[in-house]
Short mmCIF file of C-alpha atoms in Angstrom, two decimals:
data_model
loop_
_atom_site.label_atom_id
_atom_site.label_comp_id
_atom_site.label_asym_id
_atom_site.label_seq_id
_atom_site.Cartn_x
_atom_site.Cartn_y
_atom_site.Cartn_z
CA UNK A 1 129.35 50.23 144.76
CA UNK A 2 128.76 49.14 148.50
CA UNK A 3 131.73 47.96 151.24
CA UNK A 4 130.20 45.13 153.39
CA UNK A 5 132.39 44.09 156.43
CA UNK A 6 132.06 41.47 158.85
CA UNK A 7 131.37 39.26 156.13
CA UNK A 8 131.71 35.44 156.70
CA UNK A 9 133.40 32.75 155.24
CA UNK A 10 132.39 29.53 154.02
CA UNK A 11 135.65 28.51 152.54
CA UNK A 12 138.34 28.11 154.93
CA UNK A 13 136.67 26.08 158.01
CA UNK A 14 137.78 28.30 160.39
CA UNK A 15 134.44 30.38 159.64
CA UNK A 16 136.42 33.63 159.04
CA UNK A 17 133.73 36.54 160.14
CA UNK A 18 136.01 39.83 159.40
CA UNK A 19 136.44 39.85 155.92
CA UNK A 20 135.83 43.16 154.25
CA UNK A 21 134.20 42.85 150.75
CA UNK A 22 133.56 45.47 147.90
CA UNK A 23 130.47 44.87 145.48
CA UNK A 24 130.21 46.62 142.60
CA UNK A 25 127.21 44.78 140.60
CA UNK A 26 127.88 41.16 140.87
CA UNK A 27 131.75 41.78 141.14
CA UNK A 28 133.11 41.13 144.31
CA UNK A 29 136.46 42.42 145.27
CA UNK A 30 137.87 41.46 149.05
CA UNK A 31 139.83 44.74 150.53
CA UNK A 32 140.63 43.64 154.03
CA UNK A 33 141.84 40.56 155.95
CA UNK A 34 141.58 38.68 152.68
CA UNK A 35 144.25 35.38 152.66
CA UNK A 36 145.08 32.80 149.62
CA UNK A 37 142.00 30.73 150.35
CA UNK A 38 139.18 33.17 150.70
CA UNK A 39 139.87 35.88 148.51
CA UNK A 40 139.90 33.82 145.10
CA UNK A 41 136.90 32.07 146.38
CA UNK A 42 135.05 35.06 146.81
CA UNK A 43 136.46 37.36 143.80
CA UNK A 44 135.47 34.76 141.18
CA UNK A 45 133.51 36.09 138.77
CA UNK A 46 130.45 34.84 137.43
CA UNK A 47 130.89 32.40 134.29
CA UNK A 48 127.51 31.37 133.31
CA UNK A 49 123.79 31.69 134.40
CA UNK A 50 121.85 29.84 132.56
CA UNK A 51 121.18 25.70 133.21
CA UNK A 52 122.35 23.20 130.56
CA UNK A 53 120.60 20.15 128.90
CA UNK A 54 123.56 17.99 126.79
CA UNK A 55 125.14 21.83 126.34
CA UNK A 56 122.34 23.52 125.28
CA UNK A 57 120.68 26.10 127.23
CA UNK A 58 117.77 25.85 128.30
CA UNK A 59 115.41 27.23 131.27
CA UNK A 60 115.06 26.35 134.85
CA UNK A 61 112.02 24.66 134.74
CA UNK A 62 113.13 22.44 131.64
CA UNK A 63 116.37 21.25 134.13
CA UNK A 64 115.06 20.20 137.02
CA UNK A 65 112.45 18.47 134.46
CA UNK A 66 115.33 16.44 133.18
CA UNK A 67 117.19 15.86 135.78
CA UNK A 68 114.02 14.51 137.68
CA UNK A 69 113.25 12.10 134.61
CA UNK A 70 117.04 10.87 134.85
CA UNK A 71 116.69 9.85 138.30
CA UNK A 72 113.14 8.55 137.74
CA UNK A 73 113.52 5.08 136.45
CA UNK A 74 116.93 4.41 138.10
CA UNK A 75 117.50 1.72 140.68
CA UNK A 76 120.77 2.97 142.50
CA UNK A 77 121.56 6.77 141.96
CA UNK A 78 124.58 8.26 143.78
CA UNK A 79 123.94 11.74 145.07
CA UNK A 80 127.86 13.33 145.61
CA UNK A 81 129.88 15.73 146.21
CA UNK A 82 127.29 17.36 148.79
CA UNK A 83 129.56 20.93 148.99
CA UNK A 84 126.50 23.03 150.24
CA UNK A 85 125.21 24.59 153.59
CA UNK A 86 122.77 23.62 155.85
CA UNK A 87 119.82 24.42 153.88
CA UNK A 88 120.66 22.31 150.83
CA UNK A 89 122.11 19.51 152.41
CA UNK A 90 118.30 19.36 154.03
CA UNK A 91 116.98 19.31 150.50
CA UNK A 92 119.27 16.72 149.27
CA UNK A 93 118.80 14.36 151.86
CA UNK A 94 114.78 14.95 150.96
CA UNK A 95 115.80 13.88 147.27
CA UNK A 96 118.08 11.20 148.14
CA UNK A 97 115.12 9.68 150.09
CA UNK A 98 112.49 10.21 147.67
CA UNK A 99 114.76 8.57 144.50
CA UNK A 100 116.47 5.91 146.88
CA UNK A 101 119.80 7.25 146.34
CA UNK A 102 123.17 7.03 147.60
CA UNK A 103 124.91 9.90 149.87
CA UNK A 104 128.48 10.29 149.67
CA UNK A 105 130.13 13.88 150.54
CA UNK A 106 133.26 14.35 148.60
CA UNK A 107 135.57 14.89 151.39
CA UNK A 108 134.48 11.46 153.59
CA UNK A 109 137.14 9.00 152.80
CA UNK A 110 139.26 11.67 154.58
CA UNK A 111 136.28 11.95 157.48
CA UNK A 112 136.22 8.45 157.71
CA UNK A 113 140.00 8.43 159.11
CA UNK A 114 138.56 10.71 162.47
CA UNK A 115 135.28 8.77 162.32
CA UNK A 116 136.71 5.00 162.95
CA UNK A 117 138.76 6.53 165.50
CA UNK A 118 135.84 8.20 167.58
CA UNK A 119 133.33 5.23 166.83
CA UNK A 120 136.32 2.95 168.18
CA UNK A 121 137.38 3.95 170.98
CA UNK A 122 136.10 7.99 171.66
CA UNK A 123 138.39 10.94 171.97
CA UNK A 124 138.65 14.24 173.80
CA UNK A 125 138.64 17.28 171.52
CA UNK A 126 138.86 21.16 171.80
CA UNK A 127 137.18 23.79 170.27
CA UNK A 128 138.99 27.15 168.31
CA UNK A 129 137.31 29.20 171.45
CA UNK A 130 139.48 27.07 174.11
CA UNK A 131 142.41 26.74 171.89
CA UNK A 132 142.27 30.63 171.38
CA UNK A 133 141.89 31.52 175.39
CA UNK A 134 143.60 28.32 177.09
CA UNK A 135 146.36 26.67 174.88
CA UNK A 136 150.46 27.27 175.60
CA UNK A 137 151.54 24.56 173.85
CA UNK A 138 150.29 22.93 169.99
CA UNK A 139 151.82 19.91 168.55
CA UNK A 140 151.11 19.77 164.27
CA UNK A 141 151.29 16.31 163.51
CA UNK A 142 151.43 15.16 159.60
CA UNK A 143 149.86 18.55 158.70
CA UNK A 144 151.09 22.32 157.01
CA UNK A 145 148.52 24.40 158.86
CA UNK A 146 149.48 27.57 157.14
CA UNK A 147 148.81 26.11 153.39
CA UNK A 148 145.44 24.68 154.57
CA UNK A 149 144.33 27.88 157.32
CA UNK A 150 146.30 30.81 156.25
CA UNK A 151 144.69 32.92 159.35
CA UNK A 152 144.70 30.05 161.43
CA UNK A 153 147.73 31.78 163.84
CA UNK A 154 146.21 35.29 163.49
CA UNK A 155 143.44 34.51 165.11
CA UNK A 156 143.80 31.92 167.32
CA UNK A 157 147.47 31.76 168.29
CA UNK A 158 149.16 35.30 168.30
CA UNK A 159 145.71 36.89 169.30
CA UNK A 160 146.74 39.66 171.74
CA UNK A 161 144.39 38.60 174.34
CA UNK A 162 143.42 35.46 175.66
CA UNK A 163 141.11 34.71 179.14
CA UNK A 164 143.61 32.41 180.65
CA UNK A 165 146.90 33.51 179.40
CA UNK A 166 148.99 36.36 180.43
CA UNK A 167 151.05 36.75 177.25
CA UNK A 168 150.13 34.38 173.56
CA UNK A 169 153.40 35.48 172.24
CA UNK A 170 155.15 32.94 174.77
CA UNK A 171 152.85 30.08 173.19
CA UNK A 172 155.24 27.20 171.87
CA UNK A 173 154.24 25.67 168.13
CA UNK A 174 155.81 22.04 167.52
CA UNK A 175 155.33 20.40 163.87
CA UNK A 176 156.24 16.54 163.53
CA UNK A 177 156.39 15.58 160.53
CA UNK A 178 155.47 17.77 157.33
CA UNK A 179 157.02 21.67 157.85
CA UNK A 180 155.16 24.62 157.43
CA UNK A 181 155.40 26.54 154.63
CA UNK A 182 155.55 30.26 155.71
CA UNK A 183 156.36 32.03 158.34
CA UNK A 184 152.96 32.11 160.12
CA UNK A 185 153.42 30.01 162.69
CA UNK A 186 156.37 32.45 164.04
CA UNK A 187 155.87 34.41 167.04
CA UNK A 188 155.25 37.93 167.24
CA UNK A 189 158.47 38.02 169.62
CA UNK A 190 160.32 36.12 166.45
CA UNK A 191 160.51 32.53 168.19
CA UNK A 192 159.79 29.83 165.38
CA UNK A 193 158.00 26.74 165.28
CA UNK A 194 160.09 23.83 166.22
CA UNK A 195 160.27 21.43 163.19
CA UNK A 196 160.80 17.53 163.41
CA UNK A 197 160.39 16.57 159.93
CA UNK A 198 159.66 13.25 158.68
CA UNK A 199 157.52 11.41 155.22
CA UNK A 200 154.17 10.54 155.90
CA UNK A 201 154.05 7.19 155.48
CA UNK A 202 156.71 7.16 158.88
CA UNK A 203 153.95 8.73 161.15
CA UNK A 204 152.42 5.97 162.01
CA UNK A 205 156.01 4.71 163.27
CA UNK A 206 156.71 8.20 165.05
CA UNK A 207 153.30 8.37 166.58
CA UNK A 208 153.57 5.13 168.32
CA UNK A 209 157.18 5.90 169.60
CA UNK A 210 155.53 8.92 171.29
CA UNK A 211 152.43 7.46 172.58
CA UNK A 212 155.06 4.57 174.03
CA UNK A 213 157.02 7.69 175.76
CA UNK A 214 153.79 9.47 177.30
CA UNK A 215 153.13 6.20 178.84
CA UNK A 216 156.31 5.95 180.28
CA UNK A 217 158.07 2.94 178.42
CA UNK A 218 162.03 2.51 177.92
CA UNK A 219 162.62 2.29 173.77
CA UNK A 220 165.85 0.73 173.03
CA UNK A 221 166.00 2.47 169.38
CA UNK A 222 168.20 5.90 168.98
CA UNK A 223 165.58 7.25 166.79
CA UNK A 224 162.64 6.43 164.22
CA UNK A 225 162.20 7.76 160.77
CA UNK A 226 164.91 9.89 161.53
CA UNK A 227 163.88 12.17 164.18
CA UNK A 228 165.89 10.94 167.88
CA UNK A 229 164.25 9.43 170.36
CA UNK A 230 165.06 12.13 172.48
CA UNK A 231 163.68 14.53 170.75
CA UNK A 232 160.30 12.78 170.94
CA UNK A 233 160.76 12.64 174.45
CA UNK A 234 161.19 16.39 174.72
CA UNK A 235 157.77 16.83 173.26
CA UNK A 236 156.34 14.18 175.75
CA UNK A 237 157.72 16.21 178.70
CA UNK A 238 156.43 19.64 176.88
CA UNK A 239 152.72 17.99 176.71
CA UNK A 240 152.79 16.75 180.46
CA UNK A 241 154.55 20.32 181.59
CA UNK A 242 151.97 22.29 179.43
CA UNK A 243 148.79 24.27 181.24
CA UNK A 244 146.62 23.09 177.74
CA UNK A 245 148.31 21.44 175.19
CA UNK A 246 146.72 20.55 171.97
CA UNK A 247 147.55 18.07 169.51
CA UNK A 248 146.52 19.14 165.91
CA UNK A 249 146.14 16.94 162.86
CA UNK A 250 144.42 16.66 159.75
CA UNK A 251 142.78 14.00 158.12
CA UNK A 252 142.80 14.69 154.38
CA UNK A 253 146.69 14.96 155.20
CA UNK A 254 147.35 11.74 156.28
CA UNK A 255 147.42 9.60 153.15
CA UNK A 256 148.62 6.32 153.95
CA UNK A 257 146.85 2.99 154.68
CA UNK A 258 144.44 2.70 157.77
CA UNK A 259 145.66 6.56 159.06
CA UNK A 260 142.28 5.58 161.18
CA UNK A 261 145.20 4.01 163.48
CA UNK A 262 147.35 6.73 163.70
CA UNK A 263 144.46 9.48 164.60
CA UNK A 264 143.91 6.53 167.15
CA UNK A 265 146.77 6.85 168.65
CA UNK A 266 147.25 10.67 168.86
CA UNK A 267 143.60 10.16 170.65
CA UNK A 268 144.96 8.09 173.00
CA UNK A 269 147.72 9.96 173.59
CA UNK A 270 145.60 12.83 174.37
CA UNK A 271 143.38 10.55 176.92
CA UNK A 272 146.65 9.17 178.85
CA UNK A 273 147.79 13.00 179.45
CA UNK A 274 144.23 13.64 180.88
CA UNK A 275 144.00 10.25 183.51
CA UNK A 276 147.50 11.14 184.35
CA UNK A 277 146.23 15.05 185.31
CA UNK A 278 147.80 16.97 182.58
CA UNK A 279 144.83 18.87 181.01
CA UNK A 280 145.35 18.01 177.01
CA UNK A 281 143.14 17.73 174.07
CA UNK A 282 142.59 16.75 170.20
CA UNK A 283 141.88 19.35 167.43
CA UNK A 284 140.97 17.74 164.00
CA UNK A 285 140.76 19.78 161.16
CA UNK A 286 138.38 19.87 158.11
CA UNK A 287 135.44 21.97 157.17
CA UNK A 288 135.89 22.81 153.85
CA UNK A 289 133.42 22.94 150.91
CA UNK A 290 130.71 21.97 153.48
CA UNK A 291 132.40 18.65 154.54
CA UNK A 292 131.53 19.55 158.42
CA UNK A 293 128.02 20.98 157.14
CA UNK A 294 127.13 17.70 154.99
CA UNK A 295 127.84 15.18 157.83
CA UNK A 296 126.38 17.03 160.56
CA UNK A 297 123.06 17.64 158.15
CA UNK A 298 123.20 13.80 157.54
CA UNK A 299 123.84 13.32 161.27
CA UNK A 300 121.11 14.41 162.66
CA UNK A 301 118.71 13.06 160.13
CA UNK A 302 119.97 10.18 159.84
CA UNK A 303 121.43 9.27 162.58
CA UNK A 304 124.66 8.95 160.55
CA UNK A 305 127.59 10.92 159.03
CA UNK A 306 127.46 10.20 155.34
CA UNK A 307 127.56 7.24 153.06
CA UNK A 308 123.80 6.68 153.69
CA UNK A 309 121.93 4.38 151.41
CA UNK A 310 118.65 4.95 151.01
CA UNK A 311 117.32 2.31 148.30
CA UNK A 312 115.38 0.42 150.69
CA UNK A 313 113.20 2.70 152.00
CA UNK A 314 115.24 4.16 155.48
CA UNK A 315 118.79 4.88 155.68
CA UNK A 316 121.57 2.37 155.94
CA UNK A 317 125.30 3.24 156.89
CA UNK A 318 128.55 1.47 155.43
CA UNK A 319 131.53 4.04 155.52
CA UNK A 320 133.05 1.29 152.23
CA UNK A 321 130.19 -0.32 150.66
CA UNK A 322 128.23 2.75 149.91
CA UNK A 323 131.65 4.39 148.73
CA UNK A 324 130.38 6.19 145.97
CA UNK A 325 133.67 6.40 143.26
CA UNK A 326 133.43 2.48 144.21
CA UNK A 327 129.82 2.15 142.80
CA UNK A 328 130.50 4.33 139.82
CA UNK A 329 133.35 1.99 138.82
CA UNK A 330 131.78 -1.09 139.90
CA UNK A 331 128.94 -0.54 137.95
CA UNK A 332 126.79 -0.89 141.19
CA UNK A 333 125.38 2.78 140.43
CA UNK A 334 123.38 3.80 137.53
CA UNK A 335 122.96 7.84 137.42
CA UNK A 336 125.01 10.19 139.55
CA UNK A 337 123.70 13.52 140.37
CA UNK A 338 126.84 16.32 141.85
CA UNK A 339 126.38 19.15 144.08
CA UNK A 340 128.97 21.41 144.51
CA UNK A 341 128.28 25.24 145.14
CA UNK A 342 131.79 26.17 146.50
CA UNK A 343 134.33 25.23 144.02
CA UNK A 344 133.94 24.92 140.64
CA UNK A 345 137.26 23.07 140.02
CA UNK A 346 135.70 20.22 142.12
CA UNK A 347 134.51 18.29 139.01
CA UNK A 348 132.33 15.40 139.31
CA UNK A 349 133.52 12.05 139.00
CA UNK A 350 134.20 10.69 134.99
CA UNK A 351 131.62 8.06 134.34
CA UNK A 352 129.09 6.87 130.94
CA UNK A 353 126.33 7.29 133.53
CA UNK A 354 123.46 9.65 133.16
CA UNK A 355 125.28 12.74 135.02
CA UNK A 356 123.38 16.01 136.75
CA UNK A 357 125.49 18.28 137.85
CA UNK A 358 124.14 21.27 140.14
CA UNK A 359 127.43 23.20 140.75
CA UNK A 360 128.84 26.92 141.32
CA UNK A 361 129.08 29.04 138.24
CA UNK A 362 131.87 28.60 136.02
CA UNK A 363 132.72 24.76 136.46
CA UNK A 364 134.23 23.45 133.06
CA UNK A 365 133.67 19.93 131.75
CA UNK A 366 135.90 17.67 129.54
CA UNK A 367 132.50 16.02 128.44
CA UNK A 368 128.96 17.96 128.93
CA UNK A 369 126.99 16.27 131.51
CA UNK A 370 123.10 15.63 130.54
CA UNK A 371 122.13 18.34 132.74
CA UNK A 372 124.24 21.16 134.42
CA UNK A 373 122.37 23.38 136.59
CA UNK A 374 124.68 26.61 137.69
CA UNK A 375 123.71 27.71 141.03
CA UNK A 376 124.57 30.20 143.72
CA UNK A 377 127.09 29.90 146.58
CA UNK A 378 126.06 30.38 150.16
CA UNK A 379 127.55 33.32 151.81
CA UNK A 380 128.34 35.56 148.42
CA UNK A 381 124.83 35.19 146.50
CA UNK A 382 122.23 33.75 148.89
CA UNK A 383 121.97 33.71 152.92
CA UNK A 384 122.35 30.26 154.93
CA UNK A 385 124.31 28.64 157.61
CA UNK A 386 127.60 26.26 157.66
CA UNK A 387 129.78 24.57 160.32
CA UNK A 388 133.19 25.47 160.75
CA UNK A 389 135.65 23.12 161.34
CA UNK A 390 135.12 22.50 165.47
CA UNK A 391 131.69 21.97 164.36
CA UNK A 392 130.24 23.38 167.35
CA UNK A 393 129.28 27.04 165.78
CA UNK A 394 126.97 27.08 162.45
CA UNK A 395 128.26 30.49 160.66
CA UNK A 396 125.11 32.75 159.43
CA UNK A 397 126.57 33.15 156.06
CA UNK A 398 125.44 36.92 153.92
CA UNK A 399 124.05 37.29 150.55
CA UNK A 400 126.39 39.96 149.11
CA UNK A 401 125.19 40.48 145.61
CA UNK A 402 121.64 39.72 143.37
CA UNK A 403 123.48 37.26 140.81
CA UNK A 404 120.15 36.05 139.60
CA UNK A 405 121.36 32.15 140.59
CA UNK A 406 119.27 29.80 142.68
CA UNK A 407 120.43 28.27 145.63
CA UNK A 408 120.94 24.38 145.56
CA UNK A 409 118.15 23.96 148.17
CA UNK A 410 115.48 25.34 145.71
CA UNK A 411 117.18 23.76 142.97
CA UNK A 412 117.30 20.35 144.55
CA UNK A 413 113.88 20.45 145.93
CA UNK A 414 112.34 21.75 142.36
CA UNK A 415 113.62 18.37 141.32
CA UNK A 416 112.18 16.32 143.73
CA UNK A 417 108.72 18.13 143.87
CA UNK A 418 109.30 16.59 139.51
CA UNK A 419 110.19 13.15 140.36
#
């Protein structure tokens, strides 16, 4: 039995480095600065080693065999899910190329919401290194922080130290529209989060009121969606008063029609603070199951975030054509091969299709696919590198235990070499 600390995480986006973990053989048990994300991540135990071919086992070799002879003769594969590091994403985009498939990470129609807003018109954003030192003031729009960062105030709010800030416990914490649901985002002095609920769908509404206010326009209305124009004017004064504000918002939380608009705005927002003098930036979150990883990967090899197609020969873009649920149900696809070595509750898509799945241990299917390939996760049983959520730091994830599994990049690649 060993203790490892300073262990990495690839699960909650922040890129968590403290954790403390106890092996004992393959079992993995987290005994310090654990939270509800990481620690059932990391402390699930290992449900099954050996690959798959229609449910029966079978060895290594004989899977990637299979899987390569699926993808052989097809004419439009989609490659999804793409929950890996840096490493397999590499070896994915190799495949992709080589078999002419689509790319689609799991997590994009919720990336495409930032991405139409930054292709569109730009947008000035922060890292979790100037929010830490710099901010006094963060507005939570449309988002519970503490569900989806537990640790997200521990470290970078209520740090005790900060370069540019005499004292983080006087730091102000503003949520419009969904309310948090601890008590996290309460100072260590006791001063809670101010809370101006409203429903989702009446951002978009709420948001524009605001960005009217920051501007300096007269609204005639008492309030929208419920919250009083004068309240939203109180937040627009806090923002131009602030020494760094930051406006905070999630993607996957905004679930409503063209939320593309609404990051807009809170972008713009952000940019009228700045030409007016009042320092100010954006903080989008994301970054888990290797959503940040996947599109920076595809990025820089392609020139483009995700929903590549590479059937002609060179990689082609469409953030909606190349949607890849939308080819499985069109019948526009005809294999689909899922990679996903972070959560084994991610299950692939339902589809007739020839179906490879090269997933984390323990994933459990209502129908067998043709080939299921269990592999290792990065940062518990092989080394590699993610990107946290500011996607401007790629974590060195640890191997903590020898479970025997492969990684997806050898996995992947053992399938192309076949092909």
């Amino acid at each position: 039995m060993t203790e490892i600390t300073e262990v990495p995480s690839p699960f909650c986006g922040m890129g968590t480095d403290d954790l403390s973990i106890q092996v004992d053989g393959t079992t993995l048990k987290v005994t310090a600065n654990g939270c509800s994300v990481n620690t059932p991540a990391f402390e699930q135990a290992i449900a099954d080693t050996v690959p798959r071919i229609a449910g029966q086992a079978a060895s290594l070799e004989a899977a990637t065999t299979k899987a390569a002879e699926l993808l052989r003769n097809t004419h439009q594969p989609v490659i999804g899910g793409c929950a890996t590091d840096v490493s397999g994403m590499r070896a994915l985009l190799a495949l992709a190329d080589k078999s002419g498939a689509v790319v689609d990470n799991l997590n994009f129609n919720n990336a495409r919401r930032n991405l139409l807003a930054l292709q569109d018109s730009g947008w000035m954003n922060t890292t979790l290194a100037e929010l830490k030192n710099r901010c006094d003031l963060l507005l939570i729009v449309g988002t519970d922080l503490e569900a989806f960062a537990p640790r997200f105030f521990e470290k970078y709010l209520w740090n005790e130290e900060a370069m540019f800030l005499d004292n983080t416990a006087n730091r102000e914490i503003i949520y419009l529209g969904k309310a948090p649901s601890g008590n996290a985002s309460t100072s260590p002095t006791g001063q809670k989060a101010r809370v101006l609920p409203c429903a989702d769908a009446d951002l978009p509404d709420v948001a524009a009121a605001l960005s009217a206010l920051v501007k300096g326009h007269l609204l005639h209305a008492q309030s929208v969606a419920g919250i009083a124009i004068s309240e939203l004017q109180l937040i627009a004064d806090k923002l131009k008063a602030a020494q760094y504000g930051v406006i905070l918002w999630g993607a996957a939380a905004l679930a409503f029609d063209q939320a593309e608009l609404t990051v807009q705005t809170l972008c713009n927002i952000v940019k009228d603070f700045n030409q007016a003098g009042t320092r100010c930036s954006g903080f989008p979150l994301g970054g888990k199951e290797g959503d940040q990883t996947a599109n920076q990967v595809c990025g820089w090899t392609t020139g483009y975030p995700a929903r590549v197609n590479f059937a002609r020969g060179y990689p082609e873009y469409d953030p909606y054509l190349y949607d890849g649920q939308t080819l499985l149900n069109n019948g526009e696809a005809d294999a689909l091969l899922w990679v996903q070595a972070f959560n084994s509750s991610a299950l692939p898509p339902k589809t007739h299709l020839p179906t490879i799945v090269i997933a984390r241990s323990g994933m459990k299917f209502e129908k067998e696919p043709d080939v299921f390939i269990p592999v290792g996760t990065p940062g518990i049983d092989h080394s590699g590198h993610a990107y946290r959520l500011d996607n401007v730091v790629a974590i060195r994830l640890k191997k903590l235990r020898d479970s025997g599994l492969p990684s997806t990049a050898e996995v992947l690649s053992a399938i192309e070499q076949a092909l």
